[in-house]
Coordinates of C-alpha atoms and ligand atoms in Angstrom, one line a residue:
Chain A
X23 CA 58.0 93.0 199.7
X24 CA 61.7 93.0 198.2
X25 CA 64.4 94.2 200.5
X26 CA 66.9 96.8 199.1
X27 CA 69.5 95.8 196.7
X28 CA 73.2 96.6 196.2
X29 CA 74.1 98.4 193.4
X30 CA 73.9 95.8 190.2
X31 CA 76.9 94.4 188.7
X32 CA 78.5 96.2 185.9
X33 CA 77.3 95.7 182.5
X34 CA 74.8 92.6 183.0
X35 CA 73.7 90.2 185.4
X36 CA 70.3 89.9 186.9
X37 CA 69.0 89.9 190.4
X38 CA 68.0 86.4 191.6
X39 CA 64.3 86.2 192.7
X40 CA 63.2 85.3 195.6
X41 CA 60.9 82.4 196.7
X42 CA 59.1 80.6 199.3
X43 CA 61.2 77.2 199.7
X44 CA 59.2 74.3 198.8
X45 CA 58.7 73.0 202.5
X46 CA 57.5 76.3 203.6
X47 CA 55.2 76.3 200.9
X48 CA 53.7 72.8 201.6
X49 CA 53.4 73.7 205.3
X50 CA 51.5 77.1 204.5
X51 CA 49.2 75.1 202.0
X52 CA 48.3 73.0 204.9
X53 CA 47.7 75.8 207.3
X54 CA 45.2 77.1 204.6
X55 CA 43.5 73.9 203.8
X56 CA 42.8 73.3 207.9
X57 CA 41.5 77.1 208.1
X58 CA 39.1 76.5 205.0
X59 CA 37.7 73.3 206.6
X60 CA 37.1 74.9 210.1
X61 CA 35.3 78.1 208.5
X62 CA 33.0 75.5 206.5
X63 CA 32.1 74.1 210.0
X64 CA 30.6 77.6 211.1
X65 CA 28.3 78.2 208.0
X66 CA 24.6 77.2 209.2
X67 CA 24.3 74.6 206.9
X68 CA 20.6 73.8 208.2
X69 CA 18.9 77.0 207.1
X70 CA 17.3 77.5 203.6
X71 CA 19.8 79.1 201.1
X72 CA 17.3 81.8 200.2
X73 CA 14.3 82.5 202.5
X74 CA 10.9 82.1 200.9
X75 CA 10.0 85.9 200.1
X76 CA 13.2 86.2 198.3
X77 CA 12.7 83.9 195.5
X78 CA 9.9 86.0 194.2
X79 CA 11.9 89.3 194.5
X80 CA 14.8 87.6 192.4
X81 CA 12.2 86.9 190.0
X82 CA 11.2 90.4 189.8
X83 CA 14.5 91.5 189.3
X84 CA 15.4 89.2 186.7
X85 CA 12.4 90.6 184.8
X86 CA 13.1 93.7 185.3
X87 CA 16.6 93.3 183.9
X88 CA 14.9 93.0 180.4
X89 CA 13.1 96.0 180.8
X90 CA 15.3 99.0 182.3
X91 CA 13.9 102.4 182.7
X92 CA 14.7 104.5 179.4
X93 CA 12.7 107.5 180.0
X94 CA 14.4 110.5 178.5
X95 CA 14.3 112.3 181.8
X96 CA 15.5 109.4 183.8
X97 CA 18.1 108.9 181.3
X98 CA 19.3 112.4 182.1
X99 CA 20.0 111.4 186.0
X100 CA 21.6 108.3 184.8
X101 CA 23.9 110.1 182.9
X102 CA 24.7 112.8 185.1
X103 CA 25.4 110.4 187.8
X104 CA 27.7 108.5 185.3
X105 CA 29.5 111.4 184.7
X106 CA 29.6 112.1 188.3
X107 CA 31.6 108.3 188.8
X108 CA 33.8 109.1 185.7
X109 CA 34.9 112.5 187.4
X110 CA 35.5 111.0 190.9
X111 CA 37.6 108.1 189.0
X112 CA 39.6 110.3 186.9
X113 CA 40.7 112.8 189.3
X114 CA 41.1 110.3 192.0
X115 CA 43.4 108.1 190.0
X116 CA 45.2 111.1 188.6
X117 CA 45.9 112.3 192.0
X118 CA 47.4 108.8 192.8
X119 CA 49.5 108.8 190.2
X120 CA 51.0 112.2 191.1
X121 CA 51.5 110.7 194.7
X122 CA 52.9 107.4 193.4
X123 CA 55.7 108.8 191.1
X124 CA 57.7 110.5 193.9
X125 CA 56.7 107.9 197.0
X126 CA 57.5 104.7 194.2
X127 CA 60.8 106.1 192.9
X128 CA 62.0 106.8 196.6
X129 CA 60.7 103.4 197.6
X130 CA 62.7 101.9 194.8
X131 CA 66.0 102.9 196.4
X132 CA 67.7 103.7 193.0
X133 CA 68.6 107.4 193.7
X134 CA 70.4 106.8 197.0
X135 CA 74.1 105.1 196.6
X136 CA 74.7 105.3 200.7
X137 CA 73.2 101.8 201.7
X138 CA 71.9 103.1 205.4
X139 CA 70.6 106.0 203.8
X140 CA 68.9 104.0 201.1
X141 CA 67.5 101.5 203.4
X142 CA 66.1 104.2 205.4
X143 CA 64.2 106.4 202.9
X144 CA 63.0 103.0 200.8
X145 CA 62.0 101.6 203.9
X146 CA 60.0 104.6 205.1
X147 CA 58.3 105.0 201.5
X148 CA 57.4 101.4 201.4
X149 CA 55.8 101.6 204.7
X150 CA 54.0 104.8 203.8
X151 CA 52.9 103.1 200.8
X152 CA 51.7 100.0 202.6
X153 CA 49.7 101.7 205.0
X154 CA 48.0 103.7 202.3
X155 CA 46.9 100.5 200.6
X156 CA 46.2 98.7 203.5
X157 CA 43.1 100.8 204.2
X158 CA 40.2 100.0 201.7
X159 CA 38.9 103.3 199.8
X160 CA 35.6 102.5 201.3
X161 CA 36.8 103.0 204.6
X162 CA 39.1 106.0 203.6
X163 CA 35.8 107.4 202.1
X164 CA 33.9 107.1 205.4
X165 CA 36.9 108.5 207.4
X166 CA 37.2 111.7 205.3
X167 CA 33.3 112.1 205.1
X168 CA 33.4 112.2 208.9
X169 CA 36.5 114.7 208.3
X170 CA 35.3 117.1 205.4
X171 CA 31.7 116.0 205.0
X172 CA 30.0 115.0 201.8
X173 CA 32.3 116.6 199.7
X174 CA 33.6 115.6 196.0
X175 CA 36.7 116.1 197.8
X176 CA 36.0 113.5 200.4
X177 CA 35.7 110.9 197.3
X178 CA 38.8 112.0 195.3
X179 CA 40.8 111.6 198.0
X180 CA 39.7 108.4 199.5
X181 CA 40.2 107.1 195.9
X182 CA 43.7 108.5 195.6
X183 CA 45.3 107.5 198.6
X184 CA 44.9 103.7 198.3
X185 CA 45.7 103.8 194.6
X186 CA 48.7 105.8 195.3
X187 CA 49.6 102.6 197.6
X188 CA 49.3 100.3 195.2
X189 CA 50.5 102.1 192.1
X190 CA 53.4 103.5 194.0
X191 CA 54.4 99.8 195.3
X192 CA 54.1 98.7 191.6
X193 CA 56.7 101.3 190.0
X194 CA 59.0 100.7 192.6
X195 CA 59.3 97.3 191.5
X196 CA 59.4 97.9 188.0
X197 CA 62.0 100.5 188.4
X198 CA 64.3 97.8 190.1
X199 CA 63.5 95.1 187.5
X200 CA 64.5 97.3 184.6
X201 CA 66.6 95.5 182.1
X202 CA 70.5 96.3 183.5
X203 CA 72.6 96.6 180.6
X204 CA 71.2 99.6 179.1
X205 CA 71.6 101.1 182.9
X206 CA 75.4 100.5 183.1
X207 CA 76.1 101.8 179.4
X208 CA 74.5 105.1 180.5
X209 CA 76.7 105.0 183.7
X210 CA 79.7 104.4 181.1
X211 CA 78.8 107.2 179.5
X212 CA 78.9 109.4 182.6
X213 CA 75.1 109.6 183.6
X214 CA 74.8 110.2 187.3
X215 CA 72.0 107.9 189.3
X216 CA 69.2 110.4 188.6
X217 CA 70.5 110.7 184.7
X218 CA 70.0 106.8 184.7
X219 CA 66.5 107.1 186.3
X220 CA 65.3 109.6 183.5
X221 CA 67.2 108.2 180.4
X222 CA 66.9 104.4 181.6
X223 CA 64.8 103.1 184.1
X224 CA 61.7 105.7 183.4
X225 CA 61.7 105.3 179.8
X226 CA 62.1 101.3 180.1
X227 CA 59.2 101.4 182.9
X228 CA 57.2 103.5 181.0
X229 CA 55.2 101.0 179.1
X230 CA 54.3 98.5 181.8
X231 CA 53.6 101.7 184.3
X232 CA 51.2 103.0 181.6
X233 CA 49.6 99.7 181.0
X234 CA 49.1 98.8 185.0
X235 CA 47.8 102.6 185.4
X236 CA 45.1 102.0 182.9
X237 CA 44.2 99.0 184.5
X238 CA 43.7 100.4 187.8
X239 CA 41.5 103.2 186.0
X240 CA 39.4 100.6 185.3
X241 CA 39.1 99.4 188.8
X242 CA 38.8 103.2 190.1
X243 CA 35.6 103.2 188.0
X244 CA 34.0 100.2 189.9
X245 CA 35.8 101.7 193.2
X246 CA 34.0 105.0 192.8
X247 CA 30.6 103.7 192.1
X248 CA 30.9 101.5 195.5
X249 CA 32.4 104.5 197.4
X250 CA 29.1 106.9 196.4
X251 CA 27.4 104.4 198.6
X252 CA 28.4 106.3 201.7
X253 CA 26.4 109.1 200.4
X254 CA 29.0 110.6 197.7
X255 CA 26.5 111.2 194.7
X256 CA 27.2 109.2 191.4
X257 CA 26.1 105.5 190.2
X258 CA 26.3 103.4 193.4
X259 CA 24.4 106.3 195.3
X260 CA 21.5 106.3 192.9
X261 CA 21.4 102.4 192.8
X262 CA 21.4 102.6 196.4
X263 CA 18.1 104.9 196.4
X264 CA 16.4 103.4 193.6
X265 CA 17.2 99.7 195.5
X266 CA 15.4 101.2 198.5
X267 CA 12.3 101.9 197.0
X268 CA 12.7 98.4 195.2
X269 CA 12.3 100.2 191.7
X270 CA 14.3 97.4 189.9
X271 CA 14.1 98.6 186.4
X272 CA 15.8 101.5 187.4
X273 CA 18.5 99.9 189.3
X274 CA 19.2 97.9 186.1
X275 CA 19.6 101.3 183.9
X276 CA 22.4 102.3 186.5
X277 CA 24.0 98.9 186.2
X278 CA 23.9 99.0 182.4
X279 CA 25.4 102.2 182.5
X280 CA 28.3 101.0 184.7
X281 CA 28.9 98.1 182.3
X282 CA 29.0 100.5 179.5
X283 CA 31.6 102.7 181.3
X284 CA 33.9 99.8 182.3
X285 CA 33.8 98.6 178.8
X286 CA 34.5 102.1 177.0
X287 CA 38.0 102.1 179.6
X288 CA 38.7 98.9 178.4
X289 CA 38.4 99.5 174.6
X290 CA 40.5 102.8 175.3
X291 CA 43.0 101.6 177.4
X292 CA 43.3 98.6 174.9
X293 CA 44.4 100.8 172.1
X294 CA 46.7 102.7 174.1
X295 CA 48.3 99.6 174.9
X296 CA 48.6 98.6 171.3
X297 CA 50.1 101.7 170.4
X298 CA 52.4 101.5 173.3
X299 CA 54.0 98.2 172.3
X300 CA 53.6 98.9 168.4
Chain B
X81 CA 97.0 106.0 177.6
X82 CA 96.3 102.4 179.7
X83 CA 98.8 100.5 182.1
X84 CA 97.9 97.3 183.9
X85 CA 100.4 95.9 186.5
X86 CA 99.8 92.3 187.5
X87 CA 95.7 93.1 187.2
X88 CA 94.0 89.5 188.5
X89 CA 90.0 89.1 188.2
X90 CA 88.5 86.2 189.8
X91 CA 84.9 85.1 190.1
X92 CA 84.8 82.6 192.8
X93 CA 87.4 79.8 192.6
X94 CA 87.2 81.0 188.5
X95 CA 90.5 83.0 187.2
X96 CA 88.8 85.2 184.5
X97 CA 92.0 87.1 183.9
X98 CA 95.5 85.6 185.4
X99 CA 97.9 88.3 186.5
X100 CA 98.4 90.1 183.2
X101 CA 100.7 93.3 182.8
X102 CA 100.6 95.7 179.7
X103 CA 100.8 99.1 178.2
X104 CA 98.8 100.4 175.5
X105 CA 99.8 103.7 174.2
X106 CA 97.7 106.6 172.9
X107 CA 96.3 106.0 169.3
X108 CA 96.9 102.0 169.2
X109 CA 94.4 99.8 167.4
X110 CA 94.2 96.9 169.7
X111 CA 92.2 93.6 168.9
X112 CA 91.6 91.3 171.6
X113 CA 91.3 87.4 170.7
X114 CA 90.5 84.3 172.1
X115 CA 87.9 81.6 172.1
X116 CA 84.9 82.5 174.4
X117 CA 85.1 82.6 178.2
X118 CA 89.2 83.4 177.7
X119 CA 88.6 87.0 179.5
X120 CA 87.9 89.3 176.8
X121 CA 85.0 91.0 178.0
X122 CA 86.5 90.8 181.5
X123 CA 89.8 92.8 180.4
X124 CA 87.7 95.2 178.4
X125 CA 85.6 95.9 181.8
X126 CA 88.9 96.3 183.8
X127 CA 90.1 99.0 181.0
X128 CA 87.0 100.8 181.3
X129 CA 87.1 101.0 185.1
X130 CA 83.7 99.5 185.3
X131 CA 85.1 96.7 187.6
X132 CA 88.4 96.7 189.7
X133 CA 91.2 94.2 189.8
X134 CA 91.3 92.1 192.9
X135 CA 95.0 92.4 192.7
X136 CA 97.5 94.5 190.7
X137 CA 96.2 97.7 189.3
X138 CA 94.8 99.4 185.9
X139 CA 95.7 103.0 184.9
X140 CA 93.9 105.0 182.7
X141 CA 95.9 108.2 181.6
X142 CA 98.0 108.3 184.3
X143 CA 94.9 107.7 186.8
X144 CA 94.4 104.5 189.0
X145 CA 90.7 103.5 188.5
X146 CA 90.6 103.0 191.9
X147 CA 90.1 106.9 192.1
X148 CA 88.2 107.2 188.8
X149 CA 84.7 106.7 189.7
X150 CA 82.3 106.2 187.1
X151 CA 81.1 109.6 186.2
X152 CA 82.4 112.5 184.0
X153 CA 86.2 112.2 184.3
X154 CA 85.9 108.4 183.3
X155 CA 83.5 109.2 180.4
X156 CA 85.9 111.6 179.3
X157 CA 88.6 109.2 179.0
X158 CA 86.9 105.6 178.0
X159 CA 83.8 105.3 176.0
X160 CA 82.5 101.7 176.0
X161 CA 80.6 100.0 173.2
X162 CA 79.1 96.7 175.1
X163 CA 78.1 93.6 173.4
X164 CA 74.6 94.0 173.0
X165 CA 74.9 97.6 171.9
X166 CA 72.8 98.3 175.4
X167 CA 70.6 101.4 174.1
X168 CA 67.3 102.3 175.9
X169 CA 64.9 100.7 173.2
X170 CA 61.7 102.7 173.9
X171 CA 63.7 106.1 173.8
X172 CA 63.9 108.1 170.4
X173 CA 67.2 107.6 168.9
X174 CA 68.5 111.0 169.3
X175 CA 68.1 110.9 173.2
X176 CA 70.0 107.4 173.1
X177 CA 72.6 109.7 171.2
X178 CA 72.4 112.6 173.4
X179 CA 73.2 110.4 176.6
X180 CA 76.9 110.6 175.6
X181 CA 76.3 114.5 177.0
X182 CA 75.0 113.2 180.1
X183 CA 78.4 113.4 182.0
X184 CA 78.3 117.1 180.7
X185 CA 74.7 118.1 181.4
X186 CA 73.1 119.4 184.6
X187 CA 69.5 118.5 185.6
X188 CA 67.5 121.2 184.0
X189 CA 69.5 120.2 180.4
X190 CA 68.9 116.6 181.0
X191 CA 65.0 116.8 181.8
X192 CA 64.4 119.6 179.2
X193 CA 66.3 117.6 176.5
X194 CA 63.8 114.8 176.9
X195 CA 61.0 117.1 175.5
X196 CA 62.9 119.7 173.0
X197 CA 66.5 117.7 172.3
X198 CA 69.5 119.8 173.1
X199 CA 72.7 120.3 171.2
X200 CA 70.6 118.4 168.3
X201 CA 73.1 119.7 165.4
X202 CA 75.9 117.8 167.2
X203 CA 73.3 114.3 167.2
X204 CA 72.2 114.9 164.1
X205 CA 76.0 115.4 163.2
X206 CA 77.3 112.2 164.7
X207 CA 74.1 110.2 163.2
X208 CA 74.9 111.5 159.8
X209 CA 78.8 110.3 160.3
X210 CA 77.6 106.7 161.3
X211 CA 75.3 106.5 158.2
X212 CA 71.9 106.6 159.8
X213 CA 71.0 110.2 159.9
X214 CA 67.5 109.5 158.9
X215 CA 66.5 108.0 162.2
X216 CA 66.8 110.8 164.5
X217 CA 63.2 110.2 165.7
X218 CA 62.9 106.9 165.4
X219 CA 61.8 104.6 168.2
X220 CA 65.2 103.0 168.7
X221 CA 63.5 99.4 169.4
X222 CA 62.7 99.5 165.7
X223 CA 66.2 99.7 164.2
X224 CA 67.8 96.7 163.0
X225 CA 70.8 95.0 164.9
X226 CA 73.4 97.4 162.6
X227 CA 71.7 100.4 162.8
X228 CA 71.6 100.1 166.8
X229 CA 75.5 99.5 166.8
X230 CA 75.7 102.5 164.5
X231 CA 73.6 104.7 167.3
X232 CA 75.9 103.1 170.0
X233 CA 78.9 104.6 167.8
X234 CA 77.1 107.9 167.6
X235 CA 76.6 108.3 171.5
X236 CA 80.6 107.6 171.6
X237 CA 80.9 110.5 168.8
X238 CA 79.3 112.9 171.2
X239 CA 80.7 111.6 174.2
X240 CA 84.4 112.1 172.7
X241 CA 86.3 109.8 175.0
X242 CA 90.1 109.5 174.4
X243 CA 89.7 105.9 174.0
X244 CA 87.0 103.5 172.7
X245 CA 86.5 100.2 174.0
X246 CA 84.2 98.1 171.8
X247 CA 82.9 94.3 172.8
X248 CA 82.6 92.1 169.9
X249 CA 81.4 95.1 167.5
X250 CA 81.1 92.9 164.6
X251 CA 80.2 89.3 165.9
X252 CA 76.5 89.9 165.4
X253 CA 76.5 91.6 161.6
X254 CA 76.9 89.8 158.5
X255 CA 80.6 89.4 157.0
X256 CA 80.0 92.8 154.3
X257 CA 78.6 95.0 157.0
X258 CA 81.6 93.7 159.5
X259 CA 83.9 95.5 157.3
X260 CA 81.8 99.0 156.6
X261 CA 81.4 98.8 160.6
X262 CA 85.3 98.3 161.3
X263 CA 86.3 100.8 158.7
X264 CA 83.7 103.2 160.3
X265 CA 85.2 102.4 163.9
X266 CA 88.9 102.8 162.4
X267 CA 88.3 106.1 160.9
X268 CA 86.4 107.7 163.9
X269 CA 89.2 106.8 166.0
X270 CA 91.8 107.8 164.2
X271 CA 90.0 111.2 163.6
X272 CA 91.3 112.7 167.1
X273 CA 93.9 110.2 167.6
X274 CA 91.8 107.9 169.8
X275 CA 93.0 104.7 171.0
X276 CA 90.8 101.7 170.0
X277 CA 90.5 98.5 171.4
X278 CA 88.1 95.7 170.2
X279 CA 87.2 92.1 170.9
X280 CA 87.3 90.2 167.8
X281 CA 86.2 86.7 166.6
X282 CA 87.2 86.9 163.2
X283 CA 91.0 86.5 162.9
X284 CA 91.3 87.9 159.3
X285 CA 89.2 91.2 159.9
X286 CA 91.3 91.4 163.4
X287 CA 94.8 91.5 161.4
X288 CA 93.4 93.6 158.7
X289 CA 92.0 96.4 160.7
X290 CA 94.3 96.5 163.8
X291 CA 97.8 97.5 164.6
X292 CA 98.1 95.1 167.5
X293 CA 96.7 92.1 168.7
X294 CA 96.8 90.2 172.6
X295 CA 95.1 86.7 172.4
X296 CA 94.0 85.0 175.7
X297 CA 93.0 81.6 176.6
X298 CA 91.8 80.7 180.1
X299 CA 92.8 84.1 181.4
X300 CA 96.3 83.9 180.2
X301 CA 98.0 85.9 177.7
X302 CA 98.8 83.6 174.6
X303 CA 100.5 86.3 172.7
X304 CA 101.2 90.0 172.4
X305 CA 102.5 91.1 169.0
X306 CA 102.0 93.8 166.5
X307 CA 100.1 92.6 163.9
X308 CA 102.7 92.6 161.3
X309 CA 104.4 90.4 163.4
X310 CA 101.8 87.6 163.9
X311 CA 103.2 84.5 162.3
X312 CA 101.3 81.5 160.7
X313 CA 102.7 79.7 164.0
X314 CA 100.6 81.9 166.1
X315 CA 97.6 82.0 164.3
X316 CA 97.8 78.0 163.6
X317 CA 98.2 77.7 167.5
X318 CA 95.1 79.9 168.3
X319 CA 93.3 78.1 165.6
X320 CA 93.8 74.8 167.2
X321 CA 93.3 76.1 170.8
X322 CA 89.7 77.1 169.0
X323 CA 89.1 73.6 168.0
X324 CA 89.9 72.3 171.2
X325 CA 87.9 74.7 173.0
X326 CA 85.0 73.8 170.5
X327 CA 85.7 69.9 171.5
X328 CA 85.3 70.8 175.5
X329 CA 81.9 72.4 175.1
X330 CA 80.5 69.5 173.0
Ligands
ADP269 N1 80.1 88.7 186.5 C1 80.5 87.1 186.5 N2 80.5 86.3 187.2 C2 81.0 85.2 187.3 N3 81.8 84.6 186.3 C3 81.9 85.4 185.4 C4 81.4 86.7 185.5 N4 81.8 87.6 184.3 C5 82.8 86.8 183.6 N5 82.8 85.2 184.2 C6 83.5 84.0 183.7 O1 84.7 84.8 183.7 C7 85.2 84.2 182.3 C8 85.6 85.0 181.4 O2 84.6 85.8 180.5 P1 84.5 86.8 179.8 O3 85.8 87.7 180.2 O4 83.4 87.1 179.4 O5 85.4 86.1 178.2 P2 85.1 86.3 176.9 O6 84.3 87.8 176.9 O7 86.7 86.1 176.5 O8 84.1 85.3 176.3 C9 84.2 83.1 182.1 O9 84.7 81.9 182.5 C10 83.0 83.6 182.7 O10 82.2 82.7 182.9
MG270 MG1 82.8 88.5 175.9

């Protein structure tokens, strides 16, 4: 986490980047290597990797991959499940952006001049964002299902909170690291700090931010799929039902739907990115 | 318009500007000359009120820069054209121009203008004046260096400060365009009796377009004369100094 910085130098000059000192890095590497070695000793190496019946099941699964269920009726179910997953992801990420915006701006500390006030507001927002993203969306989903039942709101909120934590933190960092020259020029033209935010920081942060939000949307589709395992409909839920009955051909239909969704989102965000950079 | 009394600026042990006292009256056209690193930008920043002297004082229109915080009051007095133009590249040209009005605008107007540009005729007139009237809605990043310079000047036109401070306004354009730009800068300044202060690299241009020359070296004043009083000896001295400087660098 970056600490709040003093006002940048007038008309130019960049902030120095913080790094773990070399000596500390060596120590850290040693510790991590030690932990890895230790963890290897805890693996029961004697037992076979796959239990005997597992191999035949694996074979069945691979064969099913070539023959996914494609009946019209079943495709209807798959389409509805895909739609639901996209809807959760879209609503969740949209809500996350709405939450991340004010929190990210506060966390960046660029609006507050007074050093103590800035440390307080920025610290509080950073802590909040940290808590939001420290808890995985699957855990949020379990919490919300317990609190409000198997409702779409549970899915949307469970996705929105951790994603707001991630997007807000990234927004704060992008806002802080915007090139300072144009900002100083705006101040010289009489702009106050919130006008500098509107006319200088946000426009310069915009392409990066959109690009990152699109990437997060792609992640959101995958998260929404996994989240529905807790019983909130969608692709993951359907995969789970088919898997329980060992209907591998249906499982593959859903998996292919997921692949198509992710590829489509990737293509779409590619188009937008290219347009932004043009 | 400007008054410096023993103004000094240091960066650590480095003396960027040795104690300097001078008075600049309204309507003067002043060129700052000297090799790079001689303190021209530092002096411009002191005059613009964006940095404060370590010792001595700087006053703009009779008010100490200590009391003139950046904001509307300062923006009405001095407008700055930075060395790299420093426009916001991802904004449309019109917003970069209208940014010159931000000191006068409240929150509603500033926000609304990003969607429906306010005071559009003002921005259009300013852009026409500097010869890039057709670029109103173009993304600023797509403009050439020379065009961006003109947009920066258009911002100053809508800001309407009493003095224009330009840091090496023509160092990054070719000689023919440099003359055009200087002509424009001098005209714009002359219209409302504005003071013009620019740091200049090219000696002939400085002599042709400005009424007074201040030459610096290592933060020290070398000479301060009316352009008509600048002698061959002054120029030879400055020229030699520049040669020496070039050798130092190598
Ligand atoms: N923010 C700063 N921090 C440290 N040194 C600086 C800073 N700004 C300028 N200097 C130094 O002060 C001296 C004068 O710089 P400057 O005013 O930019 O000269 P010029 O514009 O004539 O090239 C140079 O040696 C430069 O390296
Ligand atoms: Mg300079």
